[in-house]
Amino acid sequence: MNLSVQIGTLRLQNPVMVASGTFGYGVEYAQLLDLNQLGAVVVKGIRLHPVRGNLTPRTAEVTSGMLNAIGLQGPGVDGFIKKYWPFLKKLKVPTIINIWGTTVDEYAEVAKRFEALGGVGALELNVSCPNIKEGGAQFGTDVKLLRQVVAACRRATQLPIITKLSPNVVNIAPFAKAAEDAGSDALAVTNSYPAMAIDIETRKPKLANITGGLTGPCIKPIAIKLVWEAAKAVKIPIIGMGGIQNAADAIEFMMAGATAVAVGTANFYEPQTPLQVIAGLREFMRQRGIKDVREITGSVQVAR
Ligand SMILES: Cc1cc2nc3c(=O)[nH]c(=O)nc-3n(C[C@H](O)[C@H](O)[C@H](O)COP(=O)(O)O)c2cc1C
């Protein structure tokens, strides 16, 4: 039975990874599950310099999901290399580094630094963070800027590039196509949805940042639709995510057109979820005599 998939030049032993920002830098989860069983480890977003993030509270539970406004806290490129890379580079599975910047040049510079590091599996461009005021959102919601940022990173590195699209657009197809045309090897669909929650006793927003990103099971059907629409627009592989809690959810994303999937919010309440998804996927294939996981991708039957 083949579970391996290809993302650009990167081969994954199985199609199940973790979603950026929900798995720290891998080391935080090392006691909770065998990281070497994953398709890949994806780390929290990194920009050139350290970032302190937003004031607390930064997370809030909502019905079937959560809100977050972390503000992309992170150690910066140098801090990451010093503190986390010695652990990550010893893993048998690839590390995908989620990167961001406030200018096109910063994205390219961060991409160059990780290319020079050697041993990185791929770069995932976060062009769709809705949480911070200084940049992020405009890259993912403006086709021209998106094309510029992907092209600049393409010139800066030969590492596989995964462009993580924003869900905050009316039609995702032109964004998916722009990323593909600018040299992206794959797409990640999708990031969190802009949202807000209020405590009716205090009349205060539940997040210090007022608004944040909605993730978890409540976004799954919306994310499935985006994957389906993006898959129709491009030939490059898609990594589907948004509310995956079990193998059935992952299979749904794959049937919609995803080659691989990522588990996000579920890592917070059940850290074994990614491994359960892999086991369930294997069982689904065994029961139906599916020999290659790639047969599932795009297999949704749509009447015309
Ligand atoms: C607390 C938190 C932090 C996140 N940080 C990042 C990040 O740094 N970069 C990024 O591209 N996405 C980030 N995301 C988005 C996730 O990677 C993922 O796209 C989203 O949560 C949808 O998947 P889920 O519903 O399974 O959580 C974050 C999500 C959460 C909940």
XYZ file of C-alpha atoms and ligand atoms in Angstrom:
335
model
C 0.000 0.000 0.000
C 1.489 3.358 -0.992
C 0.886 6.301 1.301
C 3.704 8.496 0.042
C 3.024 11.701 -1.850
C 5.130 14.298 -3.611
C 5.108 18.056 -2.934
C 7.384 19.543 -5.596
C 10.729 17.805 -5.079
C 9.777 16.880 -1.515
C 8.646 13.315 -0.900
C 6.485 12.659 2.166
C 6.175 9.151 3.618
C 2.459 9.828 4.127
C 0.150 12.749 3.354
C -0.530 13.836 6.954
C 1.300 16.839 8.374
C 0.570 19.310 11.143
C -0.605 22.885 10.599
C 1.665 25.836 11.310
C 1.145 27.482 14.683
C -0.650 24.515 16.230
C 2.458 22.392 16.818
C 5.019 24.871 18.143
C 8.435 23.973 16.745
C 7.878 20.215 17.032
C 9.915 19.799 20.211
C 6.922 20.765 22.391
C 5.056 17.677 21.101
C 7.979 15.230 21.125
C 6.852 13.603 24.396
C 3.255 13.268 23.187
C 3.660 11.440 19.864
C 6.351 9.970 17.611
C 7.137 12.856 15.277
C 8.906 10.517 12.857
C 5.537 8.943 11.964
C 4.262 12.195 10.452
C 4.389 13.209 6.805
C 6.148 16.414 7.848
C 6.475 18.802 10.780
C 5.362 22.350 9.986
C 6.587 25.029 12.377
C 5.047 28.276 13.594
C 5.468 31.275 11.267
C 8.906 32.933 11.284
C 9.903 36.348 10.056
C 13.377 37.894 9.921
C 13.290 39.404 13.409
C 11.805 38.216 16.737
C 8.142 39.105 17.293
C 6.490 39.491 20.708
C 2.952 38.921 19.533
C -0.340 40.352 20.814
C -1.567 41.038 24.309
C -3.529 38.287 26.081
C -6.112 36.808 25.973
C -4.972 35.487 22.619
C -7.295 32.515 22.289
C -10.968 31.850 22.971
C -13.088 28.768 22.598
C -16.192 29.073 20.399
C -18.777 26.550 19.272
C -16.944 23.803 17.362
C -13.770 25.822 17.071
C -11.472 28.460 18.470
C -10.431 32.023 17.861
C -6.805 33.075 18.004
C -4.885 36.293 17.678
C -1.363 35.252 18.670
C 0.127 38.020 16.557
C 2.705 35.696 14.993
C 4.945 35.593 18.044
C 8.272 34.060 17.115
C 12.033 33.972 17.644
C 13.040 35.347 14.225
C 15.329 33.485 11.823
C 18.446 33.551 14.043
C 16.548 32.634 17.202
C 14.846 29.745 15.413
C 18.121 28.401 14.035
C 19.794 28.588 17.437
C 16.982 27.303 19.590
C 14.939 24.875 17.473
C 16.891 23.791 14.401
C 19.327 21.469 16.277
C 16.303 19.375 17.338
C 14.389 19.551 14.057
C 17.303 18.720 11.782
C 17.741 15.360 13.522
C 14.191 14.222 12.724
C 13.745 11.594 10.002
C 10.803 13.501 8.538
C 11.080 16.833 6.735
C 10.561 20.156 8.445
C 8.476 22.695 6.568
C 9.138 26.247 7.681
C 6.230 28.673 7.610
C 7.586 32.139 6.793
C 6.199 35.643 6.580
C 7.299 39.241 6.250
C 5.947 42.738 6.015
C 7.511 43.423 2.605
C 8.219 41.338 -0.491
C 11.949 41.803 0.186
C 11.639 40.461 3.703
C 9.927 37.281 2.466
C 12.741 36.816 -0.056
C 15.413 37.445 2.563
C 13.909 34.891 4.958
C 13.655 32.395 2.081
C 17.357 32.960 1.279
C 18.382 32.426 4.891
C 16.569 29.092 5.081
C 17.955 27.996 1.720
C 21.465 28.707 3.079
C 20.750 26.724 6.258
C 20.539 23.449 4.324
C 18.304 20.522 5.234
C 14.971 22.380 5.212
C 12.175 20.349 3.559
C 10.127 23.208 2.129
C 9.007 26.761 2.793
C 5.365 27.596 3.374
C 4.529 31.228 2.655
C 1.986 32.637 5.063
C 0.370 35.317 2.923
C -2.938 35.120 4.711
C -2.591 36.046 8.348
C -5.606 38.137 9.340
C -4.372 38.930 12.850
C -1.761 41.622 12.648
C -1.945 45.145 11.442
C 1.518 45.369 9.909
C 1.153 43.295 6.762
C 0.190 39.745 5.968
C -3.402 40.145 4.923
C -2.765 42.291 1.862
C -0.421 39.756 0.281
C -3.051 37.055 0.343
C -5.995 39.159 -0.766
C -4.368 41.082 -3.647
C -3.546 38.944 -6.683
C -0.772 41.285 -7.865
C 0.974 41.319 -4.477
C 0.559 37.574 -4.122
C 2.236 37.016 -7.473
C 5.078 39.378 -6.471
C 5.759 37.693 -3.164
C 5.734 34.181 -4.608
C 7.952 35.226 -7.542
C 10.448 36.920 -5.189
C 10.675 33.799 -3.029
C 10.990 31.662 -6.177
C 14.022 33.722 -7.225
C 15.472 33.491 -3.695
C 15.341 29.718 -3.207
C 15.232 26.337 -4.873
C 13.445 24.835 -1.888
C 9.889 23.684 -2.611
C 7.492 26.584 -2.045
C 4.022 26.049 -0.627
C 1.811 29.124 -0.846
C -0.746 29.177 1.943
C -3.766 30.963 0.545
C -6.106 33.272 2.403
C -9.744 32.178 2.660
C -10.743 35.819 2.859
C -11.403 36.246 -0.880
C -14.548 36.064 -2.979
C -13.055 33.684 -5.548
C -9.954 31.647 -4.694
C -9.239 30.468 -8.271
C -7.304 33.553 -9.483
C -5.176 33.466 -6.314
C -4.415 29.777 -6.722
C -3.498 30.341 -10.367
C -1.336 33.395 -9.585
C 0.670 31.402 -7.033
C 1.119 28.551 -9.499
C 2.155 30.893 -12.329
C 4.674 32.652 -10.058
C 6.441 29.354 -9.361
C 4.797 27.903 -6.271
C 5.224 24.114 -6.069
C 2.079 23.592 -4.000
C -0.779 25.389 -2.254
C -1.971 25.145 1.333
C -5.715 25.735 1.685
C -6.695 27.228 4.055
C -5.682 29.649 6.782
C -8.035 30.900 9.518
C -11.172 32.986 8.916
C -11.451 36.533 10.319
C -13.907 36.394 13.240
C -14.927 37.872 16.594
C -16.549 36.803 19.868
C -17.921 38.878 22.780
C -18.315 38.053 26.473
C -21.875 39.268 27.145
C -21.280 39.697 30.915
C -18.278 42.027 30.566
C -19.351 43.283 27.107
C -15.745 42.918 26.071
C -14.358 41.089 23.053
C -12.988 37.695 24.076
C -9.643 38.491 22.443
C -7.419 41.409 23.465
C -6.868 41.993 19.750
C -10.711 42.279 19.376
C -10.783 40.115 16.253
C -8.900 36.939 15.404
C -8.800 33.865 13.225
C -11.468 31.167 13.420
C -10.280 27.550 13.104
C -11.412 24.043 13.997
C -14.299 21.787 12.920
C -16.656 24.740 12.325
C -14.628 25.836 9.278
C -14.284 22.408 7.651
C -17.109 22.598 5.065
C -15.984 26.081 3.986
C -12.387 24.877 3.661
C -13.486 21.803 1.662
C -15.205 24.099 -0.840
C -12.068 26.223 -1.197
C -9.893 23.144 -1.790
C -12.333 21.935 -4.420
C -12.333 25.318 -6.179
C -8.540 25.708 -5.973
C -7.999 22.164 -7.257
C -10.040 22.927 -10.350
C -7.877 25.992 -11.048
C -4.340 24.516 -10.777
C -2.220 21.461 -11.519
C 0.109 21.758 -8.504
C -0.656 19.726 -5.360
C -2.842 21.127 -2.600
C -2.414 20.586 1.129
C -5.905 20.734 2.625
C -6.628 21.879 6.161
C -9.398 23.299 8.314
C -11.023 21.385 11.137
C -9.557 17.931 10.496
C -10.251 15.716 13.524
C -10.104 12.205 12.060
C -9.355 10.164 8.953
C -12.837 10.732 7.506
C -12.242 14.487 7.560
C -8.848 14.056 5.905
C -10.318 11.780 3.216
C -13.010 14.371 2.514
C -10.290 16.987 1.855
C -8.472 14.534 -0.407
C -11.611 13.677 -2.361
C -12.137 17.429 -2.862
C -8.690 17.597 -4.454
C -6.045 17.669 -1.712
C -2.879 15.605 -2.195
C -1.940 15.981 1.477
C -3.600 17.338 4.622
C -2.650 19.114 7.839
C -4.093 18.735 11.331
C -4.302 22.031 13.221
C -6.613 22.951 16.115
C -7.169 19.262 16.994
C -3.516 19.060 18.130
C -4.470 21.232 21.112
C -7.098 18.840 22.484
C -5.871 15.494 21.109
C -2.171 15.511 20.199
C -2.462 11.969 18.826
C -4.834 13.154 16.077
C -2.285 13.183 13.213
C -1.285 9.578 13.975
C -4.945 8.535 14.286
C -5.586 10.109 10.878
C -2.722 8.119 9.325
C -3.988 4.856 10.873
C -7.575 5.571 9.790
C -6.497 6.438 6.267
C -4.593 3.158 6.016
C -7.675 1.267 7.274
C -9.978 3.063 4.795
C -7.661 2.045 1.954
C -7.323 -1.538 3.193
C -11.097 -2.000 3.473
C -11.674 -0.720 -0.062
C -8.652 -2.255 -1.761
C -7.130 1.149 -2.561
C -3.428 0.510 -3.212
C -2.252 4.089 -3.664
C -3.387 7.043 -1.563
C -3.110 9.274 -4.620
C -6.170 7.518 -6.069
C -8.283 9.309 -3.449
C -7.192 12.801 -4.505
C -9.908 14.552 -6.514
C -12.110 11.451 -6.583
C -15.313 13.282 -5.605
C -18.088 12.352 -8.031
C -19.723 15.528 -9.247
C -22.718 15.217 -11.542
C -22.447 17.561 -14.487
C -3.119 29.183 17.470
C -2.932 29.155 15.993
C -1.777 29.703 15.432
C -1.569 29.683 14.047
N -0.410 30.211 13.514
C -0.200 30.163 12.170
C 1.023 30.644 11.612
O 1.954 31.071 12.317
N 1.157 30.623 10.259
C 0.174 30.113 9.430
O 0.343 30.107 8.212
N -0.980 29.617 9.951
C -1.174 29.629 11.290
N -2.349 29.122 11.810
C -3.371 28.524 10.908
C -3.262 26.994 10.856
O -2.004 26.590 10.357
C -4.372 26.378 9.980
O -4.288 26.912 8.680
C -5.765 26.666 10.529
O -5.738 26.565 11.938
C -6.853 25.748 9.967
O -6.691 24.408 10.389
P -7.471 23.810 11.688
O -8.890 24.222 11.559
O -7.239 22.337 11.627
O -6.823 24.423 12.881
C -2.569 29.104 13.199
C -3.724 28.559 13.772
C -3.906 28.559 15.152
C -5.156 27.935 15.725
